[in-house]
Tab-separated table of N, CA and C in Angstrom:
chain	number	residue	atom	x	y	z
A	294	THR	N	-124.341	-57.412	-174.529
A	294	THR	CA	-125.576	-56.639	-173.718
A	294	THR	C	-125.531	-54.707	-173.731
A	295	LEU	N	-126.308	-54.602	-174.030
A	295	LEU	CA	-127.126	-53.027	-174.201
A	295	LEU	C	-126.797	-52.355	-172.722
A	296	TYR	N	-125.615	-51.534	-171.655
A	296	TYR	CA	-126.531	-50.651	-170.413
A	296	TYR	C	-126.617	-49.799	-171.098
A	297	ALA	N	-127.972	-48.675	-170.619
A	297	ALA	CA	-128.030	-47.471	-170.818
A	297	ALA	C	-128.420	-46.026	-169.471
A	298	GLU	N	-128.107	-44.795	-169.088
A	298	GLU	CA	-128.500	-44.557	-167.638
A	298	GLU	C	-128.270	-43.247	-167.963
A	299	LYS	N	-129.150	-42.973	-166.819
A	299	LYS	CA	-129.517	-41.294	-167.844
A	299	LYS	C	-128.689	-40.048	-167.431
A	300	ASP	N	-128.871	-39.219	-167.772
A	300	ASP	CA	-127.892	-37.782	-167.203
A	300	ASP	C	-128.754	-38.098	-165.382
A	301	VAL	N	-127.682	-37.065	-165.010
A	301	VAL	CA	-128.509	-37.416	-163.866
A	301	VAL	C	-128.728	-35.678	-163.667
A	302	ASP	N	-128.696	-35.208	-164.182
A	302	ASP	CA	-130.154	-34.419	-164.277
A	302	ASP	C	-131.170	-33.803	-165.600
A	303	GLY	N	-131.409	-35.203	-165.500
A	303	GLY	CA	-131.735	-35.490	-167.084
A	303	GLY	C	-133.028	-36.296	-167.210
A	304	ALA	N	-133.763	-36.804	-168.184
A	304	ALA	CA	-134.860	-36.897	-167.698
A	304	ALA	C	-134.622	-38.327	-168.368
A	305	ASN	N	-135.697	-39.851	-167.575
A	305	ASN	CA	-135.905	-41.027	-167.783
A	305	ASN	C	-135.382	-40.808	-169.143
A	306	LEU	N	-134.995	-42.441	-168.876
A	306	LEU	CA	-135.187	-43.664	-170.274
A	306	LEU	C	-136.374	-44.132	-170.913
A	307	ASP	N	-136.801	-43.945	-172.682
A	307	ASP	CA	-137.753	-44.606	-172.997
A	307	ASP	C	-137.599	-45.917	-173.544
A	308	ARG	N	-136.915	-46.146	-174.416
A	308	ARG	CA	-135.851	-47.801	-174.662
A	308	ARG	C	-134.390	-47.661	-174.990
A	309	ILE	N	-133.480	-48.164	-175.134
A	309	ILE	CA	-132.221	-48.508	-176.301
A	309	ILE	C	-133.204	-49.245	-177.384
A	310	GLN	N	-131.992	-48.993	-178.257
A	310	GLN	CA	-132.222	-50.028	-180.085
A	310	GLN	C	-131.382	-49.975	-180.718
A	311	ILE	N	-131.538	-50.497	-181.448
A	311	ILE	CA	-129.994	-51.183	-181.985
A	311	ILE	C	-130.550	-50.842	-183.863
A	312	ILE	N	-129.272	-49.702	-183.895
A	312	ILE	CA	-130.052	-49.695	-185.855
A	312	ILE	C	-129.048	-50.708	-186.037
A	313	LYS	N	-129.715	-51.216	-187.343
A	313	LYS	CA	-128.801	-52.251	-187.816
A	313	LYS	C	-129.139	-51.592	-190.042
A	314	GLY	N	-127.534	-51.118	-190.560
A	314	GLY	CA	-127.523	-51.075	-191.906
A	314	GLY	C	-127.422	-51.895	-192.979
A	315	TRP	N	-127.143	-52.272	-193.655
A	315	TRP	CA	-126.537	-53.223	-194.874
A	315	TRP	C	-126.530	-52.659	-196.102
A	316	VAL	N	-125.923	-53.246	-197.231
A	316	VAL	CA	-126.138	-52.874	-198.344
A	316	VAL	C	-126.637	-54.821	-198.900
A	317	ASP	N	-127.404	-54.575	-199.198
A	317	ASP	CA	-127.567	-55.951	-200.371
A	317	ASP	C	-127.356	-56.057	-201.866
A	318	GLU	N	-127.164	-57.350	-202.618
A	318	GLU	CA	-126.587	-57.499	-203.375
A	318	GLU	C	-126.793	-56.266	-204.825
A	319	ALA	N	-127.458	-55.583	-205.120
A	319	ALA	CA	-127.977	-54.393	-205.574
A	319	ALA	C	-127.736	-53.471	-205.461
A	320	GLY	N	-126.260	-53.559	-203.950
A	320	GLY	CA	-125.404	-51.653	-203.334
A	320	GLY	C	-126.304	-51.281	-203.208
A	321	GLU	N	-128.353	-51.181	-202.833
A	321	GLU	CA	-128.779	-51.360	-201.834
A	321	GLU	C	-128.349	-50.749	-200.866
A	322	THR	N	-128.934	-49.877	-200.075
A	322	THR	CA	-128.844	-49.149	-198.573
A	322	THR	C	-130.141	-49.515	-197.729
A	323	HIS	N	-129.856	-50.098	-196.774
A	323	HIS	CA	-131.422	-50.729	-195.700
A	323	HIS	C	-131.012	-50.574	-194.672
A	324	GLU	N	-131.719	-50.260	-193.756
A	324	GLU	CA	-131.798	-49.656	-192.410
A	324	GLU	C	-132.597	-50.639	-191.337
A	325	LYS	N	-132.644	-50.701	-190.945
A	325	LYS	CA	-133.992	-51.438	-189.618
A	325	LYS	C	-133.621	-51.205	-188.244
A	326	ILE	N	-134.677	-51.169	-187.189
A	326	ILE	CA	-134.912	-50.429	-186.161
A	326	ILE	C	-135.438	-51.393	-185.278
A	327	ILE	N	-134.578	-51.478	-184.617
A	327	ILE	CA	-135.281	-53.153	-183.049
A	327	ILE	C	-134.983	-51.923	-182.124
A	328	ASP	N	-136.145	-52.291	-181.505
A	328	ASP	CA	-136.511	-52.108	-179.688
A	328	ASP	C	-135.570	-53.489	-179.502
A	329	VAL	N	-134.670	-52.691	-178.373
A	329	VAL	CA	-134.479	-54.206	-177.599
A	329	VAL	C	-134.621	-54.280	-176.341
A	330	THR	N	-135.165	-52.998	-175.783
A	330	THR	CA	-135.490	-53.253	-174.047
A	330	THR	C	-135.944	-51.746	-173.868
A	331	TRP	N	-137.055	-52.260	-173.371
A	331	TRP	CA	-137.329	-50.458	-173.555
A	331	TRP	C	-138.354	-50.775	-171.597
A	332	SER	N	-138.565	-49.076	-171.292
A	332	SER	CA	-139.335	-49.056	-169.800
A	332	SER	C	-140.787	-49.257	-169.714
A	333	GLY	N	-141.432	-49.783	-168.381
A	333	GLY	CA	-142.529	-49.873	-168.038
A	333	GLY	C	-142.533	-50.983	-169.232
A	334	ASP	N	-144.054	-51.199	-168.251
A	334	ASP	CA	-145.322	-53.228	-168.853
A	334	ASP	C	-145.538	-53.285	-170.643
A	335	ARG	N	-144.812	-52.590	-171.249
A	335	ARG	CA	-145.552	-52.016	-172.315
A	335	ARG	C	-144.461	-53.575	-173.360
A	336	SER	N	-145.575	-53.416	-174.949
A	336	SER	CA	-145.353	-55.129	-175.236
A	336	SER	C	-145.239	-54.638	-177.168
A	337	PRO	N	-144.537	-54.699	-177.714
A	337	PRO	CA	-144.866	-54.977	-178.822
A	337	PRO	C	-146.003	-54.814	-179.705
A	338	ASN	N	-146.446	-54.212	-180.511
A	338	ASN	CA	-148.228	-54.937	-181.269
A	338	ASN	C	-147.281	-56.129	-182.393
A	339	GLU	N	-148.548	-56.368	-182.719
A	339	GLU	CA	-148.806	-56.926	-183.674
A	339	GLU	C	-147.757	-56.601	-184.574
A	340	GLU	N	-148.374	-55.556	-185.489
A	340	GLU	CA	-146.289	-55.059	-186.392
A	340	GLU	C	-145.395	-54.851	-185.322
A	341	GLY	N	-145.050	-55.537	-184.493
A	341	GLY	CA	-143.600	-55.379	-184.458
A	341	GLY	C	-143.464	-53.292	-182.933
A	342	LYS	N	-144.371	-52.698	-183.615
A	342	LYS	CA	-144.145	-51.146	-182.966
A	342	LYS	C	-144.590	-51.326	-181.552
A	343	LEU	N	-143.668	-50.378	-180.711
A	343	LEU	CA	-143.704	-50.034	-178.988
A	343	LEU	C	-144.650	-49.352	-179.031
A	344	PRO	N	-145.779	-48.999	-178.679
A	344	PRO	CA	-146.515	-48.292	-177.964
A	344	PRO	C	-145.693	-46.736	-177.330
A	345	ALA	N	-145.940	-45.839	-177.813
A	345	ALA	CA	-144.840	-44.416	-176.957
A	345	ALA	C	-145.279	-44.580	-175.523
A	346	VAL	N	-144.146	-44.303	-174.710
A	346	VAL	CA	-143.955	-44.495	-173.263
A	346	VAL	C	-145.009	-43.296	-172.455
A	347	GLY	N	-145.390	-42.268	-173.100
A	347	GLY	CA	-146.027	-41.611	-172.493
A	347	GLY	C	-145.100	-40.253	-172.966
A	348	ASN	N	-146.389	-38.507	-171.948
A	348	ASN	CA	-146.174	-37.594	-171.978
A	348	ASN	C	-145.944	-36.766	-170.571
A	349	THR	N	-145.183	-36.398	-170.078
A	349	THR	CA	-144.971	-35.722	-169.108
A	349	THR	C	-144.562	-33.871	-169.398
A	350	VAL	N	-144.421	-33.718	-170.450
A	350	VAL	CA	-144.722	-32.148	-170.442
A	350	VAL	C	-145.798	-32.054	-170.241
A	351	ASP	N	-145.537	-30.518	-169.395
A	351	ASP	CA	-146.662	-29.402	-169.057
A	351	ASP	C	-146.261	-28.139	-170.033
A	352	LEU	N	-147.730	-27.794	-170.413
A	352	LEU	CA	-147.002	-26.559	-171.898
A	352	LEU	C	-147.278	-25.281	-172.017
A	353	ILE	N	-147.247	-24.811	-170.458
A	353	ILE	CA	-147.738	-24.183	-170.171
A	353	ILE	C	-146.736	-24.056	-168.959
A	354	THR	N	-145.870	-24.678	-168.668
A	354	THR	CA	-145.283	-23.726	-167.406
A	354	THR	C	-143.263	-24.604	-168.856
A	355	ALA	N	-143.531	-25.260	-168.802
A	355	ALA	CA	-142.016	-26.453	-170.440
A	355	ALA	C	-141.750	-26.735	-169.527
A	356	LEU	N	-142.211	-27.285	-168.210
A	356	LEU	CA	-141.540	-28.101	-167.010
A	356	LEU	C	-142.113	-30.186	-167.666
A	357	TYR	N	-140.968	-31.397	-167.051
A	357	TYR	CA	-141.935	-32.273	-167.922
A	357	TYR	C	-141.353	-32.854	-165.496
A	358	THR	N	-141.393	-33.984	-166.113
A	358	THR	CA	-141.821	-34.598	-164.572
A	358	THR	C	-140.701	-36.785	-164.865
A	359	ASN	N	-140.395	-36.786	-163.951
A	359	ASN	CA	-139.246	-38.688	-164.808
A	359	ASN	C	-140.667	-39.440	-163.772
A	360	ASP	N	-142.398	-39.411	-163.683
A	360	ASP	CA	-142.623	-41.014	-162.973
A	360	ASP	C	-142.938	-41.557	-164.328
A	361	ILE	N	-142.596	-40.996	-165.584
A	361	ILE	CA	-142.370	-42.456	-166.703
A	361	ILE	C	-140.862	-42.710	-167.155
A	362	GLY	N	-140.283	-43.625	-167.764
A	362	GLY	CA	-139.580	-44.094	-167.914
A	362	GLY	C	-138.419	-45.057	-166.926
A	363	SER	N	-137.245	-45.183	-167.072
A	363	SER	CA	-136.555	-45.415	-166.192
A	363	SER	C	-135.545	-44.954	-165.726
A	364	PRO	N	-134.242	-45.090	-164.640
A	364	PRO	CA	-133.486	-44.355	-164.455
A	364	PRO	C	-132.190	-45.012	-165.794
A	365	THR	N	-132.569	-46.370	-165.678
A	365	THR	CA	-131.444	-47.000	-166.184
A	365	THR	C	-132.381	-48.435	-167.112
A	366	LEU	N	-131.553	-48.798	-168.297
A	366	LEU	CA	-132.571	-49.485	-168.990
A	366	LEU	C	-131.250	-50.961	-169.528
A	367	ILE	N	-130.994	-51.731	-168.984
A	367	ILE	CA	-130.525	-53.812	-169.645
A	367	ILE	C	-131.100	-54.038	-170.622
A	368	GLY	N	-130.322	-54.956	-171.062
A	368	GLY	CA	-131.302	-55.923	-172.304
A	368	GLY	C	-129.700	-56.077	-172.862
A	369	SER	N	-129.797	-57.107	-174.136
A	369	SER	CA	-129.214	-58.013	-174.650
A	369	SER	C	-129.774	-57.917	-176.372
A	370	TRP	N	-129.050	-58.992	-176.607
A	370	TRP	CA	-129.816	-58.537	-178.648
A	370	TRP	C	-128.616	-59.500	-179.640
A	371	THR	N	-129.369	-61.030	-179.898
A	371	THR	CA	-128.177	-61.563	-181.420
A	371	THR	C	-128.147	-61.322	-182.633
A	372	ASP	N	-128.264	-60.225	-183.642
A	372	ASP	CA	-129.108	-61.123	-184.691
A	372	ASP	C	-129.308	-62.094	-185.606
A	373	PRO	N	-130.563	-62.143	-185.330
A	373	PRO	CA	-131.383	-63.642	-185.715
A	373	PRO	C	-131.166	-63.581	-187.148
A	374	GLU	N	-130.879	-61.947	-187.769
A	374	GLU	CA	-131.011	-62.116	-188.882
A	374	GLU	C	-129.142	-62.004	-189.820
A	375	PHE	N	-127.728	-62.105	-189.385
A	375	PHE	CA	-126.945	-62.547	-188.774
A	375	PHE	C	-125.807	-63.030	-190.115
A	376	ASP	N	-125.822	-62.604	-191.453
A	376	ASP	CA	-124.752	-63.353	-192.361
A	376	ASP	C	-123.249	-62.432	-191.767
A	377	ALA	N	-122.233	-63.729	-191.772
A	377	ALA	CA	-120.909	-62.474	-192.229
A	377	ALA	C	-120.414	-62.442	-192.804
A	378	GLY	N	-120.958	-63.100	-194.927
A	378	GLY	CA	-120.688	-62.033	-195.910
A	378	GLY	C	-121.287	-60.962	-196.225
A	379	GLN	N	-122.843	-60.640	-195.646
A	379	GLN	CA	-122.813	-59.228	-196.262
A	379	GLN	C	-122.745	-57.906	-195.274
A	380	ARG	N	-122.206	-57.252	-196.181
A	380	ARG	CA	-121.553	-56.052	-195.435
A	380	ARG	C	-122.597	-55.378	-194.062
A	381	SER	N	-122.782	-54.679	-192.795
A	381	SER	CA	-123.853	-54.606	-192.134
A	381	SER	C	-122.510	-53.811	-190.738
A	382	PHE	N	-123.422	-52.389	-190.443
A	382	PHE	CA	-123.121	-51.878	-189.343
A	382	PHE	C	-123.954	-51.847	-188.089
A	383	TYR	N	-123.341	-51.405	-187.614
A	383	TYR	CA	-124.437	-51.822	-186.274
A	383	TYR	C	-124.183	-50.127	-185.296
A	384	TYR	N	-125.777	-49.918	-184.033
A	384	TYR	CA	-124.550	-48.410	-183.588
A	384	TYR	C	-125.976	-48.835	-182.877
A	385	ALA	N	-126.292	-49.100	-181.645
A	385	ALA	CA	-126.836	-48.132	-180.648
A	385	ALA	C	-127.332	-46.971	-180.050
A	386	ARG	N	-128.807	-47.514	-179.496
A	386	ARG	CA	-128.851	-45.451	-179.405
A	386	ARG	C	-130.429	-45.270	-178.294
A	387	ALA	N	-129.761	-44.843	-176.705
A	387	ALA	CA	-130.489	-45.006	-175.813
A	387	ALA	C	-131.498	-43.428	-175.707
A	388	ILE	N	-132.665	-43.583	-175.887
A	388	ILE	CA	-133.740	-42.574	-176.214
A	388	ILE	C	-134.901	-42.295	-174.614
A	389	GLU	N	-134.677	-40.899	-174.243
A	389	GLU	CA	-135.216	-40.241	-173.420
A	389	GLU	C	-137.077	-40.136	-173.731
A	390	ILE	N	-137.397	-39.910	-172.702
A	390	ILE	CA	-138.953	-39.230	-172.230
A	390	ILE	C	-138.562	-38.513	-173.216
A	391	PRO	N	-140.279	-37.823	-173.373
A	391	PRO	CA	-140.107	-36.406	-174.266
A	391	PRO	C	-140.136	-35.489	-173.385
A	392	THR	N	-139.178	-34.464	-173.838
A	392	THR	CA	-139.520	-33.152	-172.662
A	392	THR	C	-139.269	-31.918	-173.238
A	393	PRO	N	-139.604	-30.995	-172.974
A	393	PRO	CA	-139.974	-29.809	-173.677
A	393	PRO	C	-138.827	-29.483	-175.140
A	394	ARG	N	-139.559	-29.347	-176.144
A	394	ARG	CA	-139.015	-29.013	-177.084
A	394	ARG	C	-138.081	-26.417	-177.380
A	395	TRP	N	-137.481	-26.865	-177.707
A	395	TRP	CA	-136.255	-25.309	-176.971
A	395	TRP	C	-137.679	-24.351	-177.722
A	396	SER	N	-138.136	-24.615	-178.473
A	396	SER	CA	-139.990	-23.414	-179.200
A	396	SER	C	-141.050	-23.009	-177.839
A	397	THR	N	-141.046	-24.700	-176.681
A	397	THR	CA	-141.338	-24.244	-175.771
A	397	THR	C	-141.015	-23.412	-174.941
A	398	TYR	N	-139.498	-23.653	-174.129
A	398	TYR	CA	-139.672	-23.133	-173.482
A	398	TYR	C	-139.242	-21.647	-173.619
A	399	ASP	N	-138.819	-20.968	-174.645
A	399	ASP	CA	-138.977	-19.819	-175.600
A	399	ASP	C	-140.003	-19.530	-175.626
A	400	ALA	N	-140.907	-19.904	-175.435
A	400	ALA	CA	-142.238	-19.723	-175.924
A	400	ALA	C	-142.461	-18.998	-174.597
A	401	VAL	N	-142.587	-19.899	-173.280
A	401	VAL	CA	-143.303	-20.102	-171.999
A	401	VAL	C	-142.245	-18.297	-171.351
A	402	ARG	N	-140.659	-18.726	-171.787
A	402	ARG	CA	-140.115	-18.081	-171.521
A	402	ARG	C	-140.696	-16.802	-171.793
A	403	ASN	N	-140.453	-16.326	-172.762
A	403	ASN	CA	-141.245	-14.849	-173.312
A	403	ASN	C	-142.695	-14.856	-173.223
A	404	ARG	N	-143.357	-15.283	-172.698
A	404	ARG	CA	-144.997	-15.324	-172.744
A	404	ARG	C	-145.625	-15.362	-173.966
A	405	LEU	N	-145.046	-16.523	-174.171
A	405	LEU	CA	-145.821	-16.236	-176.328
A	405	LEU	C	-146.859	-17.110	-176.179
A	406	PRO	N	-147.650	-17.724	-177.102
A	406	PRO	CA	-148.313	-18.379	-177.163
A	406	PRO	C	-147.459	-19.914	-178.530
A	407	LEU	N	-147.690	-20.782	-178.084
A	407	LEU	CA	-146.951	-22.085	-178.633
A	407	LEU	C	-147.302	-21.706	-179.593
A	408	LEU	N	-146.480	-22.801	-180.801
A	408	LEU	CA	-146.197	-22.271	-182.854
A	408	LEU	C	-147.513	-23.146	-183.504
A	409	PRO	N	-148.538	-23.462	-183.441
A	409	PRO	CA	-149.717	-23.948	-183.963
A	409	PRO	C	-148.695	-25.478	-185.100
A	410	GLU	N	-147.698	-25.281	-185.606
A	410	GLU	CA	-147.149	-26.537	-186.159
A	410	GLU	C	-146.116	-27.487	-185.646
A	411	VAL	N	-145.573	-26.982	-183.953
A	411	VAL	CA	-145.440	-27.519	-183.733
A	411	VAL	C	-145.750	-28.073	-182.498
């Protein structure tokens, strides 16, 4: 079971992922990202990719709202490809909704234009 809760003063959560890594018989390392649970009424597409949660970032003020995402997420996952003989590792990560980048905060604070490559 996986459970995540947003920081008190932070952004809502987009999703919880499991990252699985393993080493194959040839010694090559691999990683796989699995979306376990997510906010909203989204569903993975035909390729298994989950659509973006959205974006509430205001590039003029460098503010965002918690109108999207969820304050808490809970889900469970079992590895359908588990092999006790295969060396592997797993870790979970909780991803927040989009928030302003540091460069956006700096641009707004200093009344500068946003960098085009950001």
